[in-house]
mmCIF file of C-alpha atoms in Angstrom:
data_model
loop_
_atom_site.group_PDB
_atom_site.id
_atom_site.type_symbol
_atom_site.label_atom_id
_atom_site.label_comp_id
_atom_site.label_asym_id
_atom_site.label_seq_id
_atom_site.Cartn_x
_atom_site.Cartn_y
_atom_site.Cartn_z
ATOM 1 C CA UNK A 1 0.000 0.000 0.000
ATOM 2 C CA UNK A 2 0.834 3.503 -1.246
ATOM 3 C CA UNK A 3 -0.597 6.824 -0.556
ATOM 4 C CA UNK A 4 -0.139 8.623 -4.350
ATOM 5 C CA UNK A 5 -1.911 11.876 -3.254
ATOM 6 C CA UNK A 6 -4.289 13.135 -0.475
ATOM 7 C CA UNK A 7 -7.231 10.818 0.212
ATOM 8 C CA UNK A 8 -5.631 8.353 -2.483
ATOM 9 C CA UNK A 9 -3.883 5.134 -1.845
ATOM 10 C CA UNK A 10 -2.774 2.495 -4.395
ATOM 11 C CA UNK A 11 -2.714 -1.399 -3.106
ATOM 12 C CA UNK A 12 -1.631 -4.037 -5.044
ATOM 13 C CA UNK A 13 -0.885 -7.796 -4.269
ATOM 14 C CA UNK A 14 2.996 -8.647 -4.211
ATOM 15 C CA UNK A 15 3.246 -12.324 -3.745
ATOM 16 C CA UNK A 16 0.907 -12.235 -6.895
ATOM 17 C CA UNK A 17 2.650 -12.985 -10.468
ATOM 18 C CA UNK A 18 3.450 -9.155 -12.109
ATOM 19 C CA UNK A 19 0.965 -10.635 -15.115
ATOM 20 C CA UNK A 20 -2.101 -11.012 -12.751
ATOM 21 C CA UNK A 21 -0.509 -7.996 -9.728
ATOM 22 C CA UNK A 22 -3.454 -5.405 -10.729
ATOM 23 C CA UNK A 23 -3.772 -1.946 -9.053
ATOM 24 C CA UNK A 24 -6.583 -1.594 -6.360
ATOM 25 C CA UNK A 25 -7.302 2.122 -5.918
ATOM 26 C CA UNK A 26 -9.116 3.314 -2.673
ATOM 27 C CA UNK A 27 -10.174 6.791 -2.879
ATOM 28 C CA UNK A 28 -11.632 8.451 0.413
ATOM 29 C CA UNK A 29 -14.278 10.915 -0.214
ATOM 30 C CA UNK A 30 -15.759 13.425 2.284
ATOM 31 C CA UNK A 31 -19.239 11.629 2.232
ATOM 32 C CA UNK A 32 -18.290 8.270 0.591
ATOM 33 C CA UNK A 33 -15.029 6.007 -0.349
ATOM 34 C CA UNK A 34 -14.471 4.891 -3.481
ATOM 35 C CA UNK A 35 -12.511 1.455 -4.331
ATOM 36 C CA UNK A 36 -11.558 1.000 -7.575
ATOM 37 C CA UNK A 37 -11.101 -2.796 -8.657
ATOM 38 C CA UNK A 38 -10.625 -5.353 -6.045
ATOM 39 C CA UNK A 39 -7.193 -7.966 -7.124
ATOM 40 C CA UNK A 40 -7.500 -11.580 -6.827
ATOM 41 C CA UNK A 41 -9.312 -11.836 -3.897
ATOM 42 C CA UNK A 42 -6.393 -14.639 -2.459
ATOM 43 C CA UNK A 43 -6.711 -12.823 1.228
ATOM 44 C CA UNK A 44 -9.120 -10.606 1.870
ATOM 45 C CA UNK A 45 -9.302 -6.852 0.915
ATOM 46 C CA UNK A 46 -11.859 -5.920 3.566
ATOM 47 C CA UNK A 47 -10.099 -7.359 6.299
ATOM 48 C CA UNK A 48 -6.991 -5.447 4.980
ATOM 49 C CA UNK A 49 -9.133 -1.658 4.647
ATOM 50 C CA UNK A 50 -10.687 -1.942 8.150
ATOM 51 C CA UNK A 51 -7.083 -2.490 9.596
ATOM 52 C CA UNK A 52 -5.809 0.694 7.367
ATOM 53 C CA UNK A 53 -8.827 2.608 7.952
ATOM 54 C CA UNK A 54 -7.950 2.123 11.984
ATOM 55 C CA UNK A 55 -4.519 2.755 12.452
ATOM 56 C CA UNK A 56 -5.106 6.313 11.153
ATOM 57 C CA UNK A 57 -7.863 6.754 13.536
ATOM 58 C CA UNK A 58 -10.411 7.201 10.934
ATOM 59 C CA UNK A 59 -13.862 4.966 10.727
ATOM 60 C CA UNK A 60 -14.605 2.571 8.822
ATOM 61 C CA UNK A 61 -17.115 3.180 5.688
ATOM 62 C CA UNK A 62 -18.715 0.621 3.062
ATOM 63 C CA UNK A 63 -16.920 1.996 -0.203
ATOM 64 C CA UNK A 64 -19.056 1.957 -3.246
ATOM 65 C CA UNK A 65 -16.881 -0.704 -5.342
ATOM 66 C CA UNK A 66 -16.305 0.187 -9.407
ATOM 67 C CA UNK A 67 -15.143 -2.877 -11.147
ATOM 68 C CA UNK A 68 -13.182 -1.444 -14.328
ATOM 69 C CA UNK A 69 -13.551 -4.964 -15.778
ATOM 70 C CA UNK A 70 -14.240 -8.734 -14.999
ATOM 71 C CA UNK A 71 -11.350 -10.232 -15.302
ATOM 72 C CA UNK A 72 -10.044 -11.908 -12.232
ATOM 73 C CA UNK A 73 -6.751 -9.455 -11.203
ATOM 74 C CA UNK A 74 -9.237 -6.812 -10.905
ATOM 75 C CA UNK A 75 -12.612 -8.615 -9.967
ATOM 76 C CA UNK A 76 -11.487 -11.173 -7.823
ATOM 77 C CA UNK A 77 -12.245 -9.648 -4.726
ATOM 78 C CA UNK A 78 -15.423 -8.002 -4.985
ATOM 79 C CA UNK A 79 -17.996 -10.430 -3.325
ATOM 80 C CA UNK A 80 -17.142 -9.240 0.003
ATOM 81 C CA UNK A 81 -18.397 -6.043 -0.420
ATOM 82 C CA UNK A 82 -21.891 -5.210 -0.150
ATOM 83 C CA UNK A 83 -22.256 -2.165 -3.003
ATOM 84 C CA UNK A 84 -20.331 -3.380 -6.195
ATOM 85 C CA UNK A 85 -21.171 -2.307 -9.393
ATOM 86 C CA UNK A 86 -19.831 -3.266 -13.369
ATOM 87 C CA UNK A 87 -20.789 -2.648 -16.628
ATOM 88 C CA UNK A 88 -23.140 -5.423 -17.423
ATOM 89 C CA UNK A 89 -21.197 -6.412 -20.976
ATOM 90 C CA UNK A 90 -18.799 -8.240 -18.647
ATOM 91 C CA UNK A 91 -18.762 -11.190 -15.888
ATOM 92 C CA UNK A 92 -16.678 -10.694 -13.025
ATOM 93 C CA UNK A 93 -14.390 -12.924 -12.412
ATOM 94 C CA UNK A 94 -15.541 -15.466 -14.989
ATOM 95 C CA UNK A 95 -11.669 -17.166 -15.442
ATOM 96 C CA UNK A 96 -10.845 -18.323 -11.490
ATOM 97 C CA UNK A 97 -7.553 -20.487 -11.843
ATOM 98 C CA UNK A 98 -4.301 -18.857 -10.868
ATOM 99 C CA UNK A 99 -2.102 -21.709 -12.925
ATOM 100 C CA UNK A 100 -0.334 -19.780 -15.222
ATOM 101 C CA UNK A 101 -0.740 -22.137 -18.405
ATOM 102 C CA UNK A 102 -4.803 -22.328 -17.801
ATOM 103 C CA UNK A 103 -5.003 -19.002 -16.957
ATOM 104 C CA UNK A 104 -3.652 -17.522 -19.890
ATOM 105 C CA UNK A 105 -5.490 -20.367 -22.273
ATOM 106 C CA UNK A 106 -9.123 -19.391 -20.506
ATOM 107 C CA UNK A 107 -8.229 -15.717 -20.917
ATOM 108 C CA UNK A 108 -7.072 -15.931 -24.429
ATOM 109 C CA UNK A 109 -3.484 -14.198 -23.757
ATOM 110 C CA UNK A 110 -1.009 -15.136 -26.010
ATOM 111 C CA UNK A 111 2.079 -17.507 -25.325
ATOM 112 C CA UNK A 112 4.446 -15.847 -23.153
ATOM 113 C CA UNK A 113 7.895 -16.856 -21.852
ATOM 114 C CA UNK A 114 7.549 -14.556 -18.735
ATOM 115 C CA UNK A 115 4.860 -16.179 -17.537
ATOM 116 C CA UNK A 116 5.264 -19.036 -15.563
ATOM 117 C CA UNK A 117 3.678 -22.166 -16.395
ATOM 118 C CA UNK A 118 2.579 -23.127 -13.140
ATOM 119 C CA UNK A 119 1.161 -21.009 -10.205
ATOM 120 C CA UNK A 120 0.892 -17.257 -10.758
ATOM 121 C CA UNK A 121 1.208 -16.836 -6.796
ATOM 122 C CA UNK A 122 3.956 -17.737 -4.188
ATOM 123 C CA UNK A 123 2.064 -17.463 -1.054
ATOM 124 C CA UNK A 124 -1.005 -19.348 0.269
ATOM 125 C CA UNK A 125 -3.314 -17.175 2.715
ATOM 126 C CA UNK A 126 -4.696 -19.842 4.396
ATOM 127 C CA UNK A 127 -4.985 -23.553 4.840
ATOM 128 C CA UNK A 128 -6.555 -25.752 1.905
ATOM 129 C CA UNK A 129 -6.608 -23.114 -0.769
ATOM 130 C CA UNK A 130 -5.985 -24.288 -4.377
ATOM 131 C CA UNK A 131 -4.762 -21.444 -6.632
ATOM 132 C CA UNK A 132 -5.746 -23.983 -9.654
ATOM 133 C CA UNK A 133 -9.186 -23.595 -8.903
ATOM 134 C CA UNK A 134 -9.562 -19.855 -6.765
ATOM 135 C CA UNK A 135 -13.076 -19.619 -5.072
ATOM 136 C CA UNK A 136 -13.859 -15.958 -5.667
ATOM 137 C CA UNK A 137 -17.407 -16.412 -4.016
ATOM 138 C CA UNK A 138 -20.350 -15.345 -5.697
ATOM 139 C CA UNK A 139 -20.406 -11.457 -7.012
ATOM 140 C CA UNK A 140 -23.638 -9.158 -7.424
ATOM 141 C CA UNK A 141 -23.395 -6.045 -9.255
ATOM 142 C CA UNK A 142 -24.997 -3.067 -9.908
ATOM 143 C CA UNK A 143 -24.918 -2.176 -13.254
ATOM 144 C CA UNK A 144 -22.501 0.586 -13.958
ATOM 145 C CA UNK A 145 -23.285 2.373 -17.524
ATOM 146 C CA UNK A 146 -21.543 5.424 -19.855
ATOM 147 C CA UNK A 147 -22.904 8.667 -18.062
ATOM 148 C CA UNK A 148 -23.213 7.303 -14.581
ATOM 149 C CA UNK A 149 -22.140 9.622 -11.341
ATOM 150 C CA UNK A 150 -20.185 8.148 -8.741
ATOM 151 C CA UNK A 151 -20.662 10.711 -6.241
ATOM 152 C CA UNK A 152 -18.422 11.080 -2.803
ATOM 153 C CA UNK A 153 -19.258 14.371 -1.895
ATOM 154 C CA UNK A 154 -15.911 16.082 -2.622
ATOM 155 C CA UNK A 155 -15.665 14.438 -5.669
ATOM 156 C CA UNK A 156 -18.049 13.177 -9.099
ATOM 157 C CA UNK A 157 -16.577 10.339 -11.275
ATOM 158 C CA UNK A 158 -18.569 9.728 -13.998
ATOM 159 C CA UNK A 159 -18.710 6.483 -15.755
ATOM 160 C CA UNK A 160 -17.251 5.919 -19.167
ATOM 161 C CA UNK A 161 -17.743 3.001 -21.254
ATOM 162 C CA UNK A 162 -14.854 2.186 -23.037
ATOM 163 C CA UNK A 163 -14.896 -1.323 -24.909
ATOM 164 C CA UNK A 164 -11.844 -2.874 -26.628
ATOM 165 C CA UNK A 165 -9.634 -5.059 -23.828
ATOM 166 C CA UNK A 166 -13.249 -6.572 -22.792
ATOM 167 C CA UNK A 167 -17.108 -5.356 -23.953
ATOM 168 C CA UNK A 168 -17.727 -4.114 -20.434
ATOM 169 C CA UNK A 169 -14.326 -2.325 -19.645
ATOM 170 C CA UNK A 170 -15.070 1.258 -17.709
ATOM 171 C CA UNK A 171 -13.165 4.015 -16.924
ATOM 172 C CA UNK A 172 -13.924 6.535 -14.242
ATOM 173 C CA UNK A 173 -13.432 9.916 -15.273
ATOM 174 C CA UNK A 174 -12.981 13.320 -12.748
ATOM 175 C CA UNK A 175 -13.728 16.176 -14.544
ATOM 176 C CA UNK A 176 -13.230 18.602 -12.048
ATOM 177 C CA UNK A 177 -9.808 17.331 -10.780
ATOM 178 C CA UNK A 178 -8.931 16.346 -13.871
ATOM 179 C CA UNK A 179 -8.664 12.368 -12.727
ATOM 180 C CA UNK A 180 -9.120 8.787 -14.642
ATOM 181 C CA UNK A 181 -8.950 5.672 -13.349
ATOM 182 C CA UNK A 182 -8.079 3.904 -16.473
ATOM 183 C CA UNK A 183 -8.384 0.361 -15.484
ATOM 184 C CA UNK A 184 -6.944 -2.021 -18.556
ATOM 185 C CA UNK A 185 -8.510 0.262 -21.417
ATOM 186 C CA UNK A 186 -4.575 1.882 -20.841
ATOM 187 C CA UNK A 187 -1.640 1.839 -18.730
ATOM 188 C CA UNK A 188 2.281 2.051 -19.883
ATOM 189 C CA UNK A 189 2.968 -1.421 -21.280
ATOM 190 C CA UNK A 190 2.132 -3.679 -24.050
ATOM 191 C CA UNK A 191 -2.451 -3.045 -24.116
ATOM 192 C CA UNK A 192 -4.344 -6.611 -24.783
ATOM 193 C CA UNK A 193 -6.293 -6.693 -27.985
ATOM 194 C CA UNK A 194 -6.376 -10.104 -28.688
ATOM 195 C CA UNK A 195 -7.967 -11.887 -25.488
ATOM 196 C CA UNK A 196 -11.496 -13.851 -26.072
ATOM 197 C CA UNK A 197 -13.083 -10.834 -25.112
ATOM 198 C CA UNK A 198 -11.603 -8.307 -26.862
ATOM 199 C CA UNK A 199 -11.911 -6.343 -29.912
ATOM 200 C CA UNK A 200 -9.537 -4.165 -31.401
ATOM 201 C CA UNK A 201 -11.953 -2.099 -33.443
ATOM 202 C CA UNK A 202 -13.848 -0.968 -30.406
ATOM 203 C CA UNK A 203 -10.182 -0.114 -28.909
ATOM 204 C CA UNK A 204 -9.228 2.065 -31.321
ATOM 205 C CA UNK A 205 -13.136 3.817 -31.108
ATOM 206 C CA UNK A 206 -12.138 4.329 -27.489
ATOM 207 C CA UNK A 207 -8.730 5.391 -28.009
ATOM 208 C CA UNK A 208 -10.414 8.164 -29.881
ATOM 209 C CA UNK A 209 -12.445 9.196 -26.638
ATOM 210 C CA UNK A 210 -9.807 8.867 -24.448
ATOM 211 C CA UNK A 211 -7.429 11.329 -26.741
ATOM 212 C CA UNK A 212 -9.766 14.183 -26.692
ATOM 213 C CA UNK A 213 -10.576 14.338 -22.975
ATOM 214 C CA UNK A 214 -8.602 16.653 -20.668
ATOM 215 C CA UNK A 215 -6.787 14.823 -18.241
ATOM 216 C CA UNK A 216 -3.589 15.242 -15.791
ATOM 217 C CA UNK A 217 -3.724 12.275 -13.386
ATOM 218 C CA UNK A 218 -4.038 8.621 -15.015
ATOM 219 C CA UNK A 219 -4.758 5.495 -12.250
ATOM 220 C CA UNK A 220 -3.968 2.723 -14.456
ATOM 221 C CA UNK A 221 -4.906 -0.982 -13.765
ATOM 222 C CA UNK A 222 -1.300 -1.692 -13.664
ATOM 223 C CA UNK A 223 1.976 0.393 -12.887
ATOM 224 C CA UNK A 224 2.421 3.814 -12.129
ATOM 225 C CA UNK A 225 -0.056 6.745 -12.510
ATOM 226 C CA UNK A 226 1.123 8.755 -15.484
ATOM 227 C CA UNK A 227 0.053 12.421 -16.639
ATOM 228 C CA UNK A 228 -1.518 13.723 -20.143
ATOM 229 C CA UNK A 229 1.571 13.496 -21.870
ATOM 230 C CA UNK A 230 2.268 9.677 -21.185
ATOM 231 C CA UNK A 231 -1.343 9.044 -21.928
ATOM 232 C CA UNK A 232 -1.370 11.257 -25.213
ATOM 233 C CA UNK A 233 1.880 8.950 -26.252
ATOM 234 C CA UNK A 234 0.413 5.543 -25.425
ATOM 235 C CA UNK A 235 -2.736 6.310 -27.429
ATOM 236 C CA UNK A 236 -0.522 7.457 -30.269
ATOM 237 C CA UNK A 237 1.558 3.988 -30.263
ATOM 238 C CA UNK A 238 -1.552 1.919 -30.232
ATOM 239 C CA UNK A 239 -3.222 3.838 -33.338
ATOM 240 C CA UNK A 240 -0.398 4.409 -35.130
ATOM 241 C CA UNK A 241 0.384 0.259 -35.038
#
């Protein structure tokens, strides 16, 4: 865990595989928190807030959970909380084994010699658990659609709909402060086109969106947040291939 910037902390899962170590992003909001994407969902992410949340004195709130997209590094997580929501073009969580060689056949990803062909983890949480087949529990959510406010008081994210690495991928977009939580629609590496669930005409249709709006302060689904310029040059590389 990370604080980035006042009220913002980044959280991530570091005995988890760098393929499958997404960015959780918990946002704290004068009259409601805001948790962007949940991980895996190996140990549990509630458990791990309320123990935050106290040692800085502070009481604990039910954040309203965005899911940027269903697949399992950033969906995994989300049944324990009671006010989830996703864009209904996607199922959370639908691919649950952590083996590295099923993971990436389920998903659709490519062969790739960095990633391991057994377990994508290298810690157990708890007694009994088998990574080859990871119980994520059963998830409800709210459908979250383009146009949609989240709304913490301080600060309105509005939902955008931004199809391409999966139909249902979202972004959550700050006009004000000039924010986006970007999930896997873009962040500084190599962007996934060719999964089961992706389609590279509707990325480049919301690469389009994403180069006209004005933005300083990019929360990607993985890595580092990055500012206008980085995200200006990322769109520019995938359109231009």
């Amino acid at each position: 865990m990370r604080d980035v910037s006042p009220g913002l902390t980044q959280i991530d899962e570091p005995y988890a595989h760098e393929f499958v170590r997404g960015n959780i992003w918990w946002r704290q909001g004068r009259d409601r928190d805001l948790l962007v994407d949940t991980g895996l969902g190996i140990a549990s992410l509630r458990q791990a807030l309320r123990t935050l949340t106290a040692t800085q004195g502070l009481t604990w709130r039910e954040p309203i959970v965005v899911l940027t997209h269903g697949h399992l590094d950033h969906a995994g997580g989300a049944a324990e909380f009671a006010d989830v929501r996703a864009h209904p073009g996607d199922v959370p969580a639908a691919v649950t084994s952590l083996h590295g060689r099923t993971f990436a056949q389920q998903l659709g990803a490519k062969p790739d010699p960095s990633l391991p062909e057994g377990l994508l983890v290298s810690a157990s949480p708890r007694a009994a658990w088998d990574p080859r087949h990871h119980d994520v529990g059963e998830i409800t959510a709210t459908p979250a659609e383009a146009g949609d406010i989240i709304d913490l008081g301080d600060r309105r994210y509005e939902v955008l709909h931004l199809p391409g690495h999966t139909h249902g991928s979202i972004a959550l977009l700050d006009r004000v402060n000039r924010e986006l939580f970007s999930g896997d629609v873009v962040y500084d590496d190599i962007l996934l086109d060719d999964l089961h669930e992706s389609d590279p005409e509707d990325y480049r249709r919301s690469m389009d969106l994403l180069r006209r709006l004005d933005v300083n302060d990019v929360r990607p689904g993985h890595g580092s947040s990055f500012d206008h310029y980085v995200l200006q040059r990322i769109i520019r590389a995938y359109t231009s291939r």
